[in-house]
């Protein structure tokens, strides 16, 4: 199961979308910010982790160069980057583009 439908993932939910991409090209780092209203109802870490990895591999990876850092964030509603929004539920994970795959990076 996934928060996103067939176009984005392996589950039944279809309301997710890419809010924005923030590029820090000098650092070869790209932040892909996704919104999925159902995210706050997911409740299972395994589902969310699988979605973050899937979004990295299917949406972000084709857009970045080898070795780039990819940060995937997922929120239950849109928000402005860098502005505190205590009412927004959000998670993020960092990956590195390596050999055509998203490799998880520990912060």
mmCIF file of N, CA and C in Angstrom:
data_model
loop_
_atom_site.group_PDB
_atom_site.id
_atom_site.type_symbol
_atom_site.label_atom_id
_atom_site.label_comp_id
_atom_site.label_asym_id
_atom_site.label_seq_id
_atom_site.Cartn_x
_atom_site.Cartn_y
_atom_site.Cartn_z
ATOM 1 N N UNK A 1 0.836 -1.182 0.000
ATOM 2 C CA UNK A 1 0.000 0.000 0.000
ATOM 3 C C UNK A 1 0.883 1.248 0.000
ATOM 4 N N UNK A 2 0.384 2.311 -0.571
ATOM 5 C CA UNK A 2 1.116 3.564 -0.699
ATOM 6 C C UNK A 2 0.131 4.714 -0.563
ATOM 7 N N UNK A 3 0.637 5.881 -0.255
ATOM 8 C CA UNK A 3 -0.221 7.060 -0.204
ATOM 9 C C UNK A 3 -0.588 7.537 -1.596
ATOM 10 N N UNK A 4 0.151 7.094 -2.591
ATOM 11 C CA UNK A 4 -0.038 7.587 -3.943
ATOM 12 C C UNK A 4 -0.594 6.497 -4.841
ATOM 13 N N UNK A 5 -1.333 6.901 -5.857
ATOM 14 C CA UNK A 5 -1.941 5.964 -6.799
ATOM 15 C C UNK A 5 -0.917 5.399 -7.766
ATOM 16 N N UNK A 6 -1.407 4.733 -8.779
ATOM 17 C CA UNK A 6 -0.540 4.028 -9.719
ATOM 18 C C UNK A 6 0.507 4.921 -10.360
ATOM 19 N N UNK A 7 0.172 6.172 -10.616
ATOM 20 C CA UNK A 7 1.142 7.066 -11.252
ATOM 21 C C UNK A 7 2.308 7.379 -10.321
ATOM 22 N N UNK A 8 2.077 7.317 -9.019
ATOM 23 C CA UNK A 8 3.119 7.702 -8.070
ATOM 24 C C UNK A 8 3.592 6.560 -7.216
ATOM 25 N N UNK A 9 2.772 5.578 -7.007
ATOM 26 C CA UNK A 9 3.156 4.534 -6.066
ATOM 27 C C UNK A 9 2.401 3.257 -6.308
ATOM 28 N N UNK A 10 2.271 2.479 -5.265
ATOM 29 C CA UNK A 10 1.694 1.152 -5.404
ATOM 30 C C UNK A 10 0.356 1.007 -4.695
ATOM 31 N N UNK A 11 -0.232 2.110 -4.219
ATOM 32 C CA UNK A 11 -1.434 2.002 -3.409
ATOM 33 C C UNK A 11 -2.674 2.582 -4.040
ATOM 34 N N UNK A 12 -3.599 2.978 -3.190
ATOM 35 C CA UNK A 12 -4.910 3.396 -3.646
ATOM 36 C C UNK A 12 -5.131 4.897 -3.597
ATOM 37 N N UNK A 13 -4.346 5.615 -2.838
ATOM 38 C CA UNK A 13 -4.538 7.056 -2.687
ATOM 39 C C UNK A 13 -3.973 7.786 -3.902
ATOM 40 N N UNK A 14 -4.681 8.804 -4.373
ATOM 41 C CA UNK A 14 -4.269 9.455 -5.624
ATOM 42 C C UNK A 14 -4.184 10.971 -5.527
ATOM 43 N N UNK A 15 -4.227 11.530 -4.342
ATOM 44 C CA UNK A 15 -4.303 12.985 -4.241
ATOM 45 C C UNK A 15 -2.957 13.668 -4.013
ATOM 46 N N UNK A 16 -1.859 12.950 -4.072
ATOM 47 C CA UNK A 16 -0.554 13.566 -3.858
ATOM 48 C C UNK A 16 -0.085 14.353 -5.066
ATOM 49 N N UNK A 17 0.725 15.389 -4.810
ATOM 50 C CA UNK A 17 1.280 16.186 -5.907
ATOM 51 C C UNK A 17 2.599 16.815 -5.472
ATOM 52 N N UNK A 18 3.386 17.195 -6.469
ATOM 53 C CA UNK A 18 4.658 17.876 -6.237
ATOM 54 C C UNK A 18 4.380 19.357 -6.057
ATOM 55 N N UNK A 19 4.683 19.901 -4.878
ATOM 56 C CA UNK A 19 4.451 21.318 -4.601
ATOM 57 C C UNK A 19 5.525 22.176 -5.254
ATOM 58 N N UNK A 20 6.792 21.779 -5.077
ATOM 59 C CA UNK A 20 7.888 22.563 -5.652
ATOM 60 C C UNK A 20 9.185 21.792 -5.562
ATOM 61 N N UNK A 21 10.157 22.259 -6.344
ATOM 62 C CA UNK A 21 11.518 21.747 -6.276
ATOM 63 C C UNK A 21 12.421 22.933 -5.967
ATOM 64 N N UNK A 22 13.251 22.772 -4.952
ATOM 65 C CA UNK A 22 14.203 23.818 -4.579
ATOM 66 C C UNK A 22 15.592 23.275 -4.869
ATOM 67 N N UNK A 23 16.294 23.946 -5.762
ATOM 68 C CA UNK A 23 17.634 23.503 -6.156
ATOM 69 C C UNK A 23 18.693 24.361 -5.486
ATOM 70 N N UNK A 24 19.651 23.699 -4.885
ATOM 71 C CA UNK A 24 20.859 24.352 -4.386
ATOM 72 C C UNK A 24 21.985 23.805 -5.246
ATOM 73 N N UNK A 25 22.057 24.324 -6.462
ATOM 74 C CA UNK A 25 22.957 23.756 -7.461
ATOM 75 C C UNK A 25 24.425 23.843 -7.055
ATOM 76 N N UNK A 26 24.798 24.857 -6.285
ATOM 77 C CA UNK A 26 26.196 24.954 -5.850
ATOM 78 C C UNK A 26 26.568 23.788 -4.939
ATOM 79 N N UNK A 27 25.596 23.251 -4.246
ATOM 80 C CA UNK A 27 25.833 22.107 -3.367
ATOM 81 C C UNK A 27 25.384 20.805 -4.020
ATOM 82 N N UNK A 28 24.881 20.867 -5.266
ATOM 83 C CA UNK A 28 24.350 19.710 -5.979
ATOM 84 C C UNK A 28 23.302 18.999 -5.109
ATOM 85 N N UNK A 29 22.382 19.812 -4.584
ATOM 86 C CA UNK A 29 21.337 19.314 -3.703
ATOM 87 C C UNK A 29 19.983 19.805 -4.202
ATOM 88 N N UNK A 30 19.008 18.902 -4.190
ATOM 89 C CA UNK A 30 17.684 19.221 -4.704
ATOM 90 C C UNK A 30 16.632 18.743 -3.715
ATOM 91 N N UNK A 31 15.726 19.642 -3.355
ATOM 92 C CA UNK A 31 14.655 19.335 -2.405
ATOM 93 C C UNK A 31 13.346 19.240 -3.182
ATOM 94 N N UNK A 32 12.739 18.060 -3.177
ATOM 95 C CA UNK A 32 11.454 17.826 -3.820
ATOM 96 C C UNK A 32 10.392 17.794 -2.731
ATOM 97 N N UNK A 33 9.484 18.771 -2.772
ATOM 98 C CA UNK A 33 8.476 18.924 -1.717
ATOM 99 C C UNK A 33 7.114 18.450 -2.235
ATOM 100 N N UNK A 34 6.617 17.373 -1.640
ATOM 101 C CA UNK A 34 5.355 16.769 -2.030
ATOM 102 C C UNK A 34 4.286 17.024 -0.977
ATOM 103 N N UNK A 35 3.036 17.063 -1.434
ATOM 104 C CA UNK A 35 1.886 17.219 -0.547
ATOM 105 C C UNK A 35 0.920 16.072 -0.821
ATOM 106 N N UNK A 36 0.440 15.451 0.241
ATOM 107 C CA UNK A 36 -0.577 14.398 0.157
ATOM 108 C C UNK A 36 -1.488 14.536 1.372
ATOM 109 N N UNK A 37 -2.710 15.059 1.180
ATOM 110 C CA UNK A 37 -3.608 15.246 2.320
ATOM 111 C C UNK A 37 -3.830 13.975 3.133
ATOM 112 N N UNK A 38 -3.780 12.813 2.513
ATOM 113 C CA UNK A 38 -3.991 11.559 3.239
ATOM 114 C C UNK A 38 -2.797 11.174 4.102
ATOM 115 N N UNK A 39 -1.678 11.869 3.918
ATOM 116 C CA UNK A 39 -0.466 11.541 4.663
ATOM 117 C C UNK A 39 -0.715 11.505 6.164
ATOM 118 N N UNK A 40 -1.452 12.461 6.700
ATOM 119 C CA UNK A 40 -1.675 12.516 8.146
ATOM 120 C C UNK A 40 -2.496 11.340 8.648
ATOM 121 N N UNK A 41 -3.153 10.636 7.739
ATOM 122 C CA UNK A 41 -3.965 9.485 8.122
ATOM 123 C C UNK A 41 -3.232 8.166 7.920
ATOM 124 N N UNK A 42 -2.029 8.216 7.357
ATOM 125 C CA UNK A 42 -1.315 6.986 7.010
ATOM 126 C C UNK A 42 -0.978 6.165 8.243
ATOM 127 N N UNK A 43 -0.334 6.797 9.211
ATOM 128 C CA UNK A 43 -0.069 6.160 10.485
ATOM 129 C C UNK A 43 0.950 5.034 10.510
ATOM 130 N N UNK A 44 1.418 4.568 9.374
ATOM 131 C CA UNK A 44 2.365 3.465 9.363
ATOM 132 C C UNK A 44 3.689 3.918 8.773
ATOM 133 N N UNK A 45 4.729 3.824 9.559
ATOM 134 C CA UNK A 45 6.054 4.262 9.148
ATOM 135 C C UNK A 45 6.520 3.543 7.885
ATOM 136 N N UNK A 46 6.235 2.241 7.769
ATOM 137 C CA UNK A 46 6.678 1.479 6.604
ATOM 138 C C UNK A 46 6.066 2.026 5.314
ATOM 139 N N UNK A 47 4.798 2.439 5.360
ATOM 140 C CA UNK A 47 4.135 2.989 4.178
ATOM 141 C C UNK A 47 4.781 4.302 3.792
ATOM 142 N N UNK A 48 5.002 5.171 4.768
ATOM 143 C CA UNK A 48 5.600 6.480 4.502
ATOM 144 C C UNK A 48 7.029 6.308 3.979
ATOM 145 N N UNK A 49 7.805 5.444 4.590
ATOM 146 C CA UNK A 49 9.181 5.223 4.140
ATOM 147 C C UNK A 49 9.213 4.695 2.711
ATOM 148 N N UNK A 50 8.319 3.798 2.383
ATOM 149 C CA UNK A 50 8.250 3.262 1.017
ATOM 150 C C UNK A 50 7.865 4.356 0.029
ATOM 151 N N UNK A 51 6.950 5.231 0.425
ATOM 152 C CA UNK A 51 6.555 6.334 -0.461
ATOM 153 C C UNK A 51 7.710 7.296 -0.696
ATOM 154 N N UNK A 52 8.471 7.624 0.339
ATOM 155 C CA UNK A 52 9.597 8.540 0.175
ATOM 156 C C UNK A 52 10.621 7.949 -0.789
ATOM 157 N N UNK A 53 10.903 6.675 -0.641
ATOM 158 C CA UNK A 53 11.856 6.016 -1.530
ATOM 159 C C UNK A 53 11.309 5.960 -2.965
ATOM 160 N N UNK A 54 10.024 5.653 -3.101
ATOM 161 C CA UNK A 54 9.410 5.590 -4.430
ATOM 162 C C UNK A 54 9.416 6.959 -5.109
ATOM 163 N N UNK A 55 9.077 8.011 -4.380
ATOM 164 C CA UNK A 55 9.080 9.358 -4.951
ATOM 165 C C UNK A 55 10.488 9.758 -5.379
ATOM 166 N N UNK A 56 11.480 9.360 -4.620
ATOM 167 C CA UNK A 56 12.859 9.636 -4.997
ATOM 168 C C UNK A 56 13.189 8.934 -6.315
ATOM 169 N N UNK A 57 12.920 7.644 -6.380
ATOM 170 C CA UNK A 57 13.300 6.851 -7.549
ATOM 171 C C UNK A 57 12.529 7.235 -8.806
ATOM 172 N N UNK A 58 11.241 7.486 -8.672
ATOM 173 C CA UNK A 58 10.400 7.683 -9.851
ATOM 174 C C UNK A 58 10.255 9.137 -10.292
ATOM 175 N N UNK A 59 10.315 10.068 -9.364
ATOM 176 C CA UNK A 59 10.086 11.474 -9.706
ATOM 177 C C UNK A 59 11.398 12.270 -9.684
ATOM 178 N N UNK A 60 12.167 12.145 -8.616
ATOM 179 C CA UNK A 60 13.354 12.983 -8.450
ATOM 180 C C UNK A 60 14.572 12.475 -9.218
ATOM 181 N N UNK A 61 14.859 11.212 -9.121
ATOM 182 C CA UNK A 61 16.087 10.656 -9.687
ATOM 183 C C UNK A 61 16.290 10.994 -11.166
ATOM 184 N N UNK A 62 15.258 10.898 -12.012
ATOM 185 C CA UNK A 62 15.474 11.227 -13.428
ATOM 186 C C UNK A 62 15.830 12.697 -13.679
ATOM 187 N N UNK A 63 15.636 13.556 -12.685
ATOM 188 C CA UNK A 63 15.847 14.994 -12.862
ATOM 189 C C UNK A 63 17.184 15.508 -12.348
ATOM 190 N N UNK A 64 17.976 14.645 -11.696
ATOM 191 C CA UNK A 64 19.221 15.108 -11.076
ATOM 192 C C UNK A 64 20.422 14.374 -11.652
ATOM 193 N N UNK A 65 21.598 14.911 -11.381
ATOM 194 C CA UNK A 65 22.834 14.294 -11.869
ATOM 195 C C UNK A 65 23.323 13.226 -10.897
ATOM 196 N N UNK A 66 24.216 12.392 -11.391
ATOM 197 C CA UNK A 66 24.853 11.362 -10.570
ATOM 198 C C UNK A 66 25.562 12.024 -9.385
ATOM 199 N N UNK A 67 25.367 11.482 -8.198
ATOM 200 C CA UNK A 67 26.017 11.997 -7.003
ATOM 201 C C UNK A 67 25.271 13.119 -6.297
ATOM 202 N N UNK A 68 24.182 13.582 -6.883
ATOM 203 C CA UNK A 68 23.419 14.679 -6.263
ATOM 204 C C UNK A 68 22.717 14.210 -4.993
ATOM 205 N N UNK A 69 22.539 15.138 -4.080
ATOM 206 C CA UNK A 69 21.735 14.863 -2.894
ATOM 207 C C UNK A 69 20.287 15.175 -3.245
ATOM 208 N N UNK A 70 19.388 14.280 -2.851
ATOM 209 C CA UNK A 70 17.955 14.439 -3.088
ATOM 210 C C UNK A 70 17.269 14.406 -1.736
ATOM 211 N N UNK A 71 16.532 15.449 -1.432
ATOM 212 C CA UNK A 71 15.749 15.476 -0.193
ATOM 213 C C UNK A 71 14.282 15.415 -0.599
ATOM 214 N N UNK A 72 13.602 14.412 -0.094
ATOM 215 C CA UNK A 72 12.181 14.239 -0.359
ATOM 216 C C UNK A 72 11.433 14.621 0.915
ATOM 217 N N UNK A 73 10.504 15.575 0.795
ATOM 218 C CA UNK A 73 9.651 15.893 1.942
ATOM 219 C C UNK A 73 8.214 15.623 1.554
ATOM 220 N N UNK A 74 7.441 15.214 2.532
ATOM 221 C CA UNK A 74 6.035 14.881 2.344
ATOM 222 C C UNK A 74 5.245 15.536 3.463
ATOM 223 N N UNK A 75 4.233 16.319 3.098
ATOM 224 C CA UNK A 75 3.424 17.040 4.083
ATOM 225 C C UNK A 75 1.945 16.805 3.803
ATOM 226 N N UNK A 76 1.124 17.051 4.823
ATOM 227 C CA UNK A 76 -0.312 16.852 4.647
ATOM 228 C C UNK A 76 -1.011 18.067 4.038
ATOM 229 N N UNK A 77 -0.282 19.180 3.905
ATOM 230 C CA UNK A 77 -0.833 20.384 3.281
ATOM 231 C C UNK A 77 0.317 21.266 2.808
ATOM 232 N N UNK A 78 0.067 22.139 1.852
ATOM 233 C CA UNK A 78 1.145 23.020 1.374
ATOM 234 C C UNK A 78 1.643 23.943 2.477
ATOM 235 N N UNK A 79 2.906 24.289 2.387
ATOM 236 C CA UNK A 79 3.498 25.236 3.330
ATOM 237 C C UNK A 79 4.632 25.966 2.630
ATOM 238 N N UNK A 80 5.017 27.093 3.195
ATOM 239 C CA UNK A 80 6.131 27.856 2.647
ATOM 240 C C UNK A 80 7.430 27.301 3.211
ATOM 241 N N UNK A 81 8.389 27.051 2.341
ATOM 242 C CA UNK A 81 9.664 26.492 2.771
ATOM 243 C C UNK A 81 10.370 27.452 3.721
ATOM 244 N N UNK A 82 10.864 26.914 4.831
ATOM 245 C CA UNK A 82 11.637 27.705 5.780
ATOM 246 C C UNK A 82 10.814 28.493 6.782
ATOM 247 N N UNK A 83 9.489 28.392 6.703
ATOM 248 C CA UNK A 83 8.607 29.111 7.619
ATOM 249 C C UNK A 83 7.945 28.095 8.551
ATOM 250 N N UNK A 84 8.027 28.337 9.856
ATOM 251 C CA UNK A 84 7.417 27.426 10.826
ATOM 252 C C UNK A 84 5.912 27.328 10.585
ATOM 253 N N UNK A 85 5.420 26.097 10.565
ATOM 254 C CA UNK A 85 3.992 25.838 10.368
ATOM 255 C C UNK A 85 3.599 24.667 11.268
ATOM 256 N N UNK A 86 3.326 24.948 12.550
ATOM 257 C CA UNK A 86 3.072 23.876 13.507
ATOM 258 C C UNK A 86 1.860 23.009 13.172
ATOM 259 N N UNK A 87 0.973 23.501 12.328
ATOM 260 C CA UNK A 87 -0.218 22.731 11.974
ATOM 261 C C UNK A 87 0.026 21.780 10.798
ATOM 262 N N UNK A 88 1.210 21.798 10.215
ATOM 263 C CA UNK A 88 1.534 20.948 9.066
ATOM 264 C C UNK A 88 2.283 19.707 9.555
ATOM 265 N N UNK A 89 1.786 18.545 9.181
ATOM 266 C CA UNK A 89 2.484 17.296 9.470
ATOM 267 C C UNK A 89 3.426 17.044 8.302
ATOM 268 N N UNK A 90 4.718 16.851 8.604
ATOM 269 C CA UNK A 90 5.704 16.721 7.535
ATOM 270 C C UNK A 90 6.821 15.771 7.941
ATOM 271 N N UNK A 91 7.286 14.999 6.975
ATOM 272 C CA UNK A 91 8.475 14.163 7.158
ATOM 273 C C UNK A 91 9.399 14.409 5.976
ATOM 274 N N UNK A 92 10.663 14.105 6.164
ATOM 275 C CA UNK A 92 11.601 14.228 5.055
ATOM 276 C C UNK A 92 12.692 13.184 5.213
ATOM 277 N N UNK A 93 13.324 12.884 4.071
ATOM 278 C CA UNK A 93 14.414 11.926 4.048
ATOM 279 C C UNK A 93 15.404 12.353 2.983
ATOM 280 N N UNK A 94 16.668 12.056 3.199
ATOM 281 C CA UNK A 94 17.718 12.411 2.249
ATOM 282 C C UNK A 94 18.236 11.158 1.552
ATOM 283 N N UNK A 95 18.509 11.319 0.268
ATOM 284 C CA UNK A 95 19.062 10.251 -0.551
ATOM 285 C C UNK A 95 20.214 10.816 -1.372
ATOM 286 N N UNK A 96 20.999 9.934 -1.955
ATOM 287 C CA UNK A 96 22.057 10.307 -2.882
ATOM 288 C C UNK A 96 21.824 9.536 -4.171
ATOM 289 N N UNK A 97 21.993 10.196 -5.285
ATOM 290 C CA UNK A 97 21.873 9.562 -6.593
ATOM 291 C C UNK A 97 23.157 8.795 -6.879
ATOM 292 N N UNK A 98 23.041 7.475 -6.997
ATOM 293 C CA UNK A 98 24.231 6.658 -7.233
ATOM 294 C C UNK A 98 23.880 5.459 -8.107
ATOM 295 N N UNK A 99 24.555 5.346 -9.235
ATOM 296 C CA UNK A 99 24.361 4.220 -10.161
ATOM 297 C C UNK A 99 22.894 4.037 -10.546
ATOM 298 N N UNK A 100 22.203 5.154 -10.755
ATOM 299 C CA UNK A 100 20.807 5.088 -11.174
ATOM 300 C C UNK A 100 19.833 4.688 -10.084
ATOM 301 N N UNK A 101 20.245 4.806 -8.831
ATOM 302 C CA UNK A 101 19.390 4.436 -7.695
ATOM 303 C C UNK A 101 19.407 5.535 -6.649
ATOM 304 N N UNK A 102 18.384 5.546 -5.818
ATOM 305 C CA UNK A 102 18.331 6.441 -4.658
ATOM 306 C C UNK A 102 18.900 5.687 -3.471
ATOM 307 N N UNK A 103 19.998 6.182 -2.931
ATOM 308 C CA UNK A 103 20.652 5.570 -1.777
ATOM 309 C C UNK A 103 20.342 6.431 -0.555
ATOM 310 N N UNK A 104 19.761 5.813 0.464
ATOM 311 C CA UNK A 104 19.395 6.531 1.681
ATOM 312 C C UNK A 104 20.632 7.098 2.339
ATOM 313 N N UNK A 105 20.528 8.361 2.795
ATOM 314 C CA UNK A 105 21.621 9.006 3.523
ATOM 315 C C UNK A 105 21.148 9.361 4.917
ATOM 316 N N UNK A 106 21.933 8.994 5.898
ATOM 317 C CA UNK A 106 21.618 9.336 7.277
ATOM 318 C C UNK A 106 22.008 10.794 7.514
ATOM 319 N N UNK A 107 21.111 11.544 8.158
ATOM 320 C CA UNK A 107 21.424 12.942 8.476
ATOM 321 C C UNK A 107 22.386 13.004 9.628
#
